[in-house]
Amino acid sequence: MFDDGGSNVRKYNTVNRRVFILKIAKGIIFTGIVARLFSLQITENKKYLTLSDKNRLREWRLPPIRGEFEDFFGNVVAGNTKVYQLHVVPEQVEDFKYLMVRLKNILSLTDKQFSKIVKKKSQQKNWETLIISENLTWDQFSKVNFYLHELSGVKPVLSVARSYPFKENYTHVLGYVARASENDLINNEEIKNKHVPGLRVGKSGLEKTFENNLIGTNSVKRYEVNAFGKRINQVDFQEGAKGDKIKLTVDTEIQKLCNELLADKAGSISVMDIFTGEIIAMHSSPSFDPNLFMYGISHKDWDSIRENPLKPLINKTISGLYSPGSIIKPIVALSALENDVISTKFKVNCSGKTELYGQTYHCWKKEGHGVVNLRDALKQSCDTFFYEMSRRLGVDRLNVTARRFGLGNTVFKNLYSEEKRGLVPSTKWKKDALGKGWVLGETLITGIGQGYIQTTPLQLCLMTAQLANGGFKIFPRITFDKNQEPIEKIKYKMSQSLVVDNDNSSSLIRSAEDLFNKGEKEYTKLFRNQENIKFVLEAMYASTNEIRGTSYRSRIDDPKYRFAGKTGTAQVKKITKIQRELDLDTSQIPYEERDHAWFVAFGPYKDPRYSLSVFVEHGGSGSSAAAPLAKKLMKKIIDRHEEREKIRKNRLMEI
Amino acid sequence: MFEQSSYSDQYTFFQKLRSFDFILIFCILCLGVISNLSMYSTDGGQFLYHSKSHFIRFVTFFSMMIILSFINLRFWHSTAYLFYTITLAFLIWASIYGITASGSQRWINLYFINLQPSELMKIAIIVCFARYFHREQMTNINSFKNIIVSIAILILPILLVISQPDLGTSILIAMSGIIVMWLAGFNIKYFVYSGLVLVVSLPFVISILKPYQKLRVLSFFNPDRDPLGAGYQIIQSKIAVGSGGLTGKGYLKGTQSYLEFLPEKHTDFIFTLFSEEHGFVGSLILLILYAVLIFRILNIGSKSRSYFGKLFCYGFGSAIFVYVAVNMSMVLGLLPIVGSPLPIMSYGGSSMLATMIGLSIVMSTKIHSKQIIH
């Protein structure tokens, strides 16, 4: 009994002692749990709160609405149109197969379209919107609405898409939009940030250049979703802003005329304000309808564009490089005068050809022009005279003048990625690029715009503009600048620069590199003696308005429209002796070997305001293929002048 | 001595009622109210299936507990082996005729209730050990016979539960059993030795684990290994608790549970839901309630004059602690995910029934604390 009691006491003691140890252990463990709770809920609360929000909130971004392009007169040239779309949320559909068969009948879908939609459905979640059609016709749309009560889960939706109301007229100016590609996302951060499936972005032209201004901002719907991604409720909605509206300096009426003039031809026309540098028209032919790219271009259409021998995909105005031919002559003449190589009284006897180191150089006129002075040589475009003059001038001095007037460099600054610089050769260039010494014969053919020299049609338009405005630097622009100075002020600035720079006669000696690197200021003079410019302009007037002038047949006698110009006929292939003797008509030569036809002009002659360049690829001679187009064009440009000025005045009053 | 034994043999109804432990009852009621409110939240703020049946169960089993508390502790002492045997029989029945759900054969159909005998075994094993060691002399405790018999009592149900398969419950049974064995006075060295044996045989044990159990162990060590698979539960649970902050997201506003990111939110992860909605403060209050409950049970044990009652209270209190600690550590990412409900809080009839039976024995111990059982 006693033992028992003692044993019991020990037993009780043991269990009490051990429970005490256990109590301490429990206390420690509970403390550990509290510490863990503290670290999760207090210390790391922010981290887990973010994770929890990331779990529960999903953003649905809607495509931003793209900004519009307007022409000078406020017409929308690239806008957004309403499109009728058909969306289906498969989750809300009782019998998807039945619905699809119904829709197939109502919309008369082809089997191919049908299977495409079914495939798309299988790739996405049940509650995600399935786009049956992105662009329903009004017929289809109204038909669906008629049957809507029988089609649960079907949602006819009104959306917007890019549209180009003037179709092929603005294709090369604006470029076009299409679905953003992988590359677009990589190259443009802005697109990446705003991307939603099916977003259209600029693929070329201004649409691409101004992508970041045009794109706008997404509307954002924020939803609370459950663990399975199903939307529970909308938490908030942020309305996005439409992209910026971009106003162009282009006149649609003139742009349309350019398109008509170049119908069925390959070529380019550009028109420029010689004081403001505003591009009034800029067209490359043939063109194509960019609306075709909206919902995926069909193979047939794409092939017909791509395989067209007239190359509609190339913007010839700025990325087509061609020999300028005789269009270069005013610059050669100016360069010779400015450098005092010859005087205006200098005469050459043209016998139809000249020889140098055993090589014969022909004038375009076989029988020769006889004794000609500089004015006659420009007017009649005598090659022999220019051979002799450029021999005396040398290619390097010509290079400086030509580049000063805008050749050999892009006309726009980073506006078109596809714009080409062209080439004005020099002895240094040949040494660096080809590793060979310059040959004097090459100077002769450079003097008539053949050989290495290559220009874009727009460069020649700029060159003409800078001659026509009295020889002052302008910077062409295609986007409207509402701070544009009035013409009077520009003219005043030009006369001012005349005064200031007159003391510094070394302006001509400055190297061309200086010019481009330091960026010449607007309206600075590009000449040494303005009399030389005036002489050249007067010779161009003679070329168009005096008998025996190369473009005499395309003149306008009405002083209101009277203009001055210069023709150019650029050889594409060296003419062989046999061909020279045959003297074939243009139509008898294969298309690829026909001459390029050029014409540049400015007008009205009395008070010049506009310059233009017309280029017809393989069109034949400048006087017969290009100059007649310029005649019609100049009339239209001057007719539109009043209206254009009215707009400009109104705009000034607005400010 | 005789006086003491003849004293307090019979109590009147009111005497018993007066000696109820009201702190304990208060804790149970608090936990009950909290658990019902949480269940209401898991149903998305509606009185639906889970909240309804949890409420009914709580009310029924709580009333049952009060009534059972009046039963003399002697009854439990005398029926301890029977209780254990019947539960063991149920386990065998479950392994043969049991109802299978989510890959595990745990339930038996008793026509009025689907019972999970492994939950009852959690209590039965403690009652059985309390009875077994009640009469044992201290000097004999470490005898060979005692060791073998205790191990047999423990290992039989564990094997049955593991084969269901239900790793979580078998671990909990094992832990509460081992704690009671140690409290009874088994030499500490046996536990050290068997612990060593376990460590050595661990690779073998892991190799016989079911693939999903292996995955759980692996994903515990690195939850990001498979964030949408096995580690998903741990990650989502930690996010829920962590995002609760100091005062929580507010009642019925736990987004993790409301939007169904939380798995098994009414059973094992009920604490996560509670912690998300009520934050650190709420969790601390809940922990304190459990701590008071446990220490109250241990306190009742220490005041009991019968070794049976004492050992049961110590064992049961420790078991409750183990359940709470394992469950919380699990949802807080401190332990691998094994199925272990939070007592009273979690949805589950058998668990509730077992807990209430245990609590009624504790209450009976309190009422009959002066009684000596021979």
XYZ file of N, CA and C in Angstrom, chain A residues 1 3-58 223-233, chain B residues 1 133-139 141 179 181-188 191 232 236 238-239 241-246 249 255-256 258-261 271 275-276 279-280 283-284 287 290-291 294-295 298-299 302 304-307 310-311 314 317-318 321 324-325 328-329 332-334:
408
model
N 0.829 -1.204 0.000
C 0.000 0.000 0.000
C 0.865 1.256 0.000
N 4.089 1.367 -0.713
C 4.846 1.368 -1.984
C 3.995 1.936 -3.114
N 2.763 1.375 -3.057
C 1.820 1.828 -4.063
C 1.705 3.354 -4.077
N 1.524 3.849 -2.822
C 1.380 5.306 -2.696
C 2.596 6.039 -3.215
N 3.752 5.538 -2.835
C 4.991 6.180 -3.296
C 5.117 6.138 -4.789
N 4.799 4.996 -5.345
C 4.839 4.841 -6.795
C 3.868 5.818 -7.451
N 2.671 5.910 -6.820
C 1.677 6.836 -7.368
C 2.174 8.267 -7.352
N 2.821 8.612 -6.254
C 3.348 9.975 -6.153
C 4.356 10.222 -7.263
N 5.230 9.238 -7.456
C 6.230 9.371 -8.526
C 5.562 9.508 -9.884
N 4.490 8.673 -10.048
C 3.755 8.692 -11.306
C 3.160 10.077 -11.555
N 2.524 10.627 -10.494
C 1.916 11.950 -10.616
C 2.983 12.999 -10.881
N 4.089 12.869 -10.159
C 5.163 13.843 -10.336
C 5.693 13.829 -11.772
N 5.904 12.598 -12.244
C 6.431 12.459 -13.611
C 5.518 13.175 -14.613
N 4.218 12.816 -14.513
C 3.300 13.361 -15.524
C 3.205 14.876 -15.391
N 3.184 15.389 -14.150
C 3.105 16.842 -13.981
C 4.356 17.529 -14.508
N 5.511 16.921 -14.240
C 6.769 17.506 -14.706
C 6.800 17.547 -16.237
N 6.389 16.432 -16.812
C 6.440 16.355 -18.274
C 5.441 17.306 -18.914
N 4.266 17.444 -18.300
C 3.292 18.402 -18.848
C 3.859 19.816 -18.786
N 4.600 20.097 -17.709
C 5.202 21.421 -17.587
C 6.171 21.680 -18.757
N 6.994 20.654 -19.026
C 7.913 20.778 -20.183
C 7.120 21.018 -21.460
N 6.028 20.253 -21.596
C 5.184 20.360 -22.787
C 4.582 21.764 -22.911
N 4.170 22.313 -21.743
C 3.578 23.661 -21.748
C 4.577 24.671 -22.308
N 5.816 24.538 -21.868
C 6.849 25.461 -22.352
C 7.017 25.305 -23.868
N 7.048 24.018 -24.295
C 7.204 23.755 -25.730
C 6.054 24.376 -26.510
N 4.834 24.243 -25.965
C 3.660 24.813 -26.643
C 3.771 26.321 -26.743
N 4.190 26.913 -25.627
C 4.372 28.367 -25.626
C 5.323 28.790 -26.727
N 6.434 28.065 -26.851
C 7.435 28.411 -27.868
C 6.847 28.272 -29.275
N 6.146 27.161 -29.467
C 5.599 26.917 -30.816
C 4.549 27.971 -31.169
N 3.667 28.289 -30.211
C 2.664 29.326 -30.480
C 3.337 30.667 -30.796
N 4.401 30.955 -30.036
C 5.145 32.188 -30.312
C 5.686 32.175 -31.733
N 6.180 31.004 -32.135
C 6.691 30.861 -33.504
C 5.612 31.142 -34.527
N 4.408 30.608 -34.278
C 3.306 30.831 -35.227
C 2.941 32.315 -35.282
N 2.915 32.949 -34.103
C 2.610 34.381 -34.069
C 3.678 35.164 -34.848
N 4.928 34.751 -34.656
C 6.013 35.437 -35.363
C 5.834 35.294 -36.872
N 5.448 34.098 -37.297
C 5.221 33.871 -38.715
C 4.066 34.737 -39.248
N 3.005 34.772 -38.455
C 1.868 35.618 -38.834
C 2.321 37.070 -38.964
N 3.123 37.498 -38.003
C 3.600 38.878 -38.012
C 4.410 39.158 -39.281
N 5.296 38.233 -39.593
C 6.150 38.471 -40.769
C 5.326 38.485 -42.054
N 4.308 37.620 -42.151
C 3.485 37.588 -43.363
C 2.580 38.813 -43.446
N 1.914 39.115 -42.311
C 0.825 40.098 -42.391
C 1.296 41.519 -42.140
N 2.365 41.676 -41.403
C 2.811 43.036 -41.109
C 4.051 43.382 -41.951
N 5.089 42.545 -41.840
C 6.336 42.880 -42.523
C 6.192 42.799 -44.035
N 5.602 41.704 -44.505
C 5.540 41.488 -45.956
C 4.163 41.796 -46.522
N 3.375 42.508 -45.765
C 1.994 42.773 -46.173
C 1.900 43.368 -47.569
N 2.777 44.349 -47.845
C 2.713 45.043 -49.146
C 2.879 44.074 -50.298
N 3.871 43.216 -50.143
C 4.176 42.241 -51.203
C 2.956 41.358 -51.481
N 2.358 40.860 -50.404
C 1.237 39.942 -50.606
C -0.015 40.662 -51.054
N -0.144 41.925 -50.632
C -1.280 42.703 -51.097
C -1.207 42.897 -52.612
N 0.012 43.175 -53.086
C 0.201 43.330 -54.532
C -0.122 42.028 -55.240
N 0.374 40.942 -54.669
C 0.118 39.638 -55.294
C -1.375 39.336 -55.321
N -2.045 39.714 -54.256
C -3.475 39.451 -54.177
C -4.233 40.273 -55.218
N -3.818 41.547 -55.384
C -4.452 42.379 -56.410
C -4.155 41.854 -57.807
N -2.918 41.366 -57.959
C -2.551 40.795 -59.255
C -3.426 39.580 -59.549
N -3.745 38.855 -58.512
C -4.640 37.710 -58.648
C -6.017 38.131 -59.111
N -6.527 39.191 -58.457
C -7.961 39.410 -58.594
C -8.317 40.416 -59.677
N -7.367 41.295 -60.047
C -7.733 42.333 -61.010
C -7.143 42.038 -62.380
N -7.960 42.163 -63.388
C -7.476 42.021 -64.762
C -7.899 43.266 -65.532
N -11.466 44.715 -64.448
C -12.436 43.772 -63.907
C -11.861 43.012 -62.725
N -12.759 42.587 -61.849
C -12.365 41.620 -60.841
C -12.655 40.248 -61.423
N -11.670 39.364 -61.334
C -11.878 38.033 -61.904
C -11.701 36.992 -60.815
N -12.266 35.819 -61.046
C -12.063 34.755 -60.060
C -10.891 33.882 -60.490
N -10.656 32.815 -59.711
C -9.472 31.989 -59.928
C -9.452 31.368 -61.315
N -10.610 31.298 -61.955
C -10.658 30.664 -63.272
C -10.626 31.686 -64.395
N -10.407 32.949 -64.026
C -10.292 33.990 -65.040
C -11.622 34.559 -65.480
N -12.681 34.128 -64.853
C -13.996 34.627 -65.250
C -14.220 36.017 -64.664
N -14.745 36.942 -65.496
C -15.000 38.291 -65.011
C -16.160 38.268 -64.018
N -15.960 38.879 -62.863
C -17.024 38.941 -61.858
C -17.751 40.284 -61.958
N -16.992 41.362 -61.859
C -17.632 42.657 -62.076
C -16.609 43.702 -62.524
N -7.857 9.098 4.340
C -7.889 8.488 3.006
C -9.261 7.925 2.683
N -2.723 3.180 -18.740
C -1.668 3.586 -17.797
C -2.214 3.928 -16.412
N -3.553 3.990 -16.310
C -4.171 4.384 -15.043
C -3.741 3.463 -13.901
N -3.794 2.180 -14.130
C -3.495 1.228 -13.069
C -2.024 0.847 -13.034
N -1.274 1.204 -14.022
C 0.105 0.726 -14.150
C 0.996 1.360 -13.083
N 1.847 0.509 -12.488
C 2.809 1.018 -11.511
C 3.911 1.777 -12.248
N 4.409 2.827 -11.598
C 5.463 3.632 -12.213
C 6.681 2.785 -12.545
N 6.968 1.854 -11.649
C 8.165 1.020 -11.842
C 8.025 0.098 -13.042
N 6.272 0.780 -15.790
C 5.910 1.471 -17.034
C 6.833 1.078 -18.195
N 2.629 11.434 -27.535
C 2.673 12.395 -26.422
C 2.126 11.766 -25.146
N 2.028 8.601 -24.387
C 2.980 7.578 -23.932
C 4.139 8.220 -23.177
N 4.581 9.342 -23.705
C 5.707 10.016 -23.046
C 5.283 10.588 -21.701
N 4.055 11.192 -21.688
C 3.549 11.752 -20.425
C 3.419 10.675 -19.367
N 3.026 9.476 -19.809
C 2.800 8.384 -18.856
C 4.104 7.931 -18.212
N 5.198 8.315 -18.783
C 6.456 8.021 -18.111
C 7.402 7.145 -18.901
N 7.144 6.906 -20.120
C 8.085 6.128 -20.926
C 9.424 6.831 -20.970
N 10.454 6.030 -20.935
C 11.796 6.611 -20.918
C 12.056 7.360 -22.229
N 12.641 8.523 -22.059
C 12.865 9.411 -23.207
C 13.728 8.749 -24.270
N 12.079 7.136 -27.282
C 11.628 8.052 -28.345
C 12.799 8.484 -29.229
N 0.443 25.406 -55.548
C -0.607 26.415 -55.676
C -1.261 26.738 -54.339
N -1.154 30.426 -52.686
C -2.395 31.180 -52.547
C -2.737 31.418 -51.083
N -0.586 31.705 -48.587
C 0.311 32.734 -48.063
C -0.102 34.117 -48.556
N -0.510 34.180 -49.831
C -0.974 35.464 -50.368
C -2.184 35.959 -49.579
N -3.171 35.183 -46.472
C -2.824 35.601 -45.113
C -2.043 36.912 -45.160
N -1.037 36.959 -46.023
C -0.167 38.139 -46.093
C -0.922 39.390 -46.482
N -1.888 39.240 -47.399
C -2.602 40.432 -47.852
C -3.612 40.907 -46.813
N -3.836 40.091 -45.768
C -4.771 40.496 -44.718
C -4.287 41.711 -43.949
N -2.977 41.763 -43.730
C -2.419 42.921 -43.019
C -2.785 42.937 -41.546
N -2.770 44.125 -40.973
C -2.977 44.248 -39.530
C -4.416 43.921 -39.140
N -9.067 42.397 -44.465
C -9.800 43.053 -45.550
C -11.244 43.319 -45.169
N -10.875 38.723 -50.715
C -10.947 38.485 -52.164
C -10.383 37.127 -52.543
N -9.349 36.686 -51.830
C -8.721 35.409 -52.182
C -9.718 34.253 -52.064
N -13.197 34.723 -51.688
C -14.417 35.080 -52.412
C -14.272 34.772 -53.900
N -13.073 35.020 -54.452
C -12.851 34.773 -55.877
C -12.267 33.383 -56.147
N -12.341 32.541 -55.123
C -12.022 31.114 -55.263
C -10.565 30.805 -55.565
N -9.670 31.704 -55.117
C -8.254 31.375 -55.255
C -7.833 30.398 -54.160
N -8.620 28.765 -41.541
C -7.846 29.794 -40.834
C -7.334 30.854 -41.809
N -7.979 34.668 -41.410
C -6.836 35.560 -41.277
C -6.852 36.630 -42.360
N -7.320 36.287 -43.565
C -7.388 37.283 -44.636
C -8.411 38.368 -44.303
N -7.178 39.782 -40.427
C -5.808 40.260 -40.261
C -5.072 39.687 -39.058
N -3.992 40.360 -38.727
C -3.118 39.914 -37.645
C -3.850 39.962 -36.309
N -6.326 37.073 -36.073
C -5.622 35.796 -35.939
C -5.077 35.642 -34.523
N -4.587 36.758 -33.990
C -4.033 36.713 -32.635
C -5.132 36.379 -31.621
N -5.884 32.749 -31.893
C -4.809 31.966 -31.265
C -4.925 32.013 -29.744
N -7.617 29.702 -28.584
C -7.145 28.312 -28.566
C -6.195 28.081 -27.401
N -5.314 29.054 -27.155
C -4.337 28.908 -26.080
C -5.055 28.797 -24.737
N -6.687 25.379 -24.489
C -5.718 24.303 -24.240
C -5.205 24.360 -22.795
N -4.844 25.553 -22.356
C -4.270 25.646 -21.018
C -5.324 25.400 -19.940
N -5.475 21.640 -19.723
C -4.326 21.145 -18.971
C -4.499 21.448 -17.480
N -5.080 22.595 -17.211
C -5.308 22.992 -15.828
C -6.293 22.071 -15.136
N -4.552 18.962 -14.263
C -3.650 19.045 -13.119
C -4.438 19.029 -11.803
N -7.197 17.257 -11.348
C -7.940 16.008 -11.190
C -7.195 15.057 -10.273
N -7.955 14.394 -9.428
C -7.308 13.472 -8.506
C -7.179 12.094 -9.110
N -7.903 11.833 -10.176
C -7.775 10.518 -10.801
C -6.739 10.590 -11.926
N -5.905 9.560 -11.964
C -4.862 9.531 -12.960
C -5.444 9.426 -14.359
N -6.576 12.838 -15.339
C -5.396 13.686 -15.491
C -4.710 13.411 -16.827
N -4.438 12.138 -17.047
C -3.701 11.768 -18.253
C -4.513 12.092 -19.507
N -4.350 15.915 -20.028
C -3.037 16.283 -20.553
C -2.916 15.856 -22.021
N -5.498 17.867 -24.261
C -5.049 19.252 -24.411
C -3.874 19.342 -25.381
N -2.930 18.415 -25.193
C -1.765 18.409 -26.084
C -2.174 18.089 -27.517
N -3.605 21.019 -29.090
C -2.491 21.896 -29.452
C -1.830 21.422 -30.750
N -3.994 22.254 -33.769
C -3.975 23.688 -34.087
C -2.621 24.080 -34.681
N -1.553 23.631 -34.004
C -0.212 24.020 -34.459
C 0.082 23.481 -35.859
N -2.116 25.371 -38.507
C -1.689 26.751 -38.757
C -0.331 26.792 -39.448
N 0.587 25.966 -38.959
C 1.908 25.929 -39.603
C 1.769 25.548 -41.063
N 0.354 28.436 -43.097
C 1.298 29.557 -43.148
C 2.584 29.165 -43.877
N 2.608 27.955 -44.404
C 3.762 27.533 -45.193
C 4.948 27.090 -44.361
N 4.697 26.708 -43.105
C 5.813 26.228 -42.272
C 5.938 24.711 -42.322
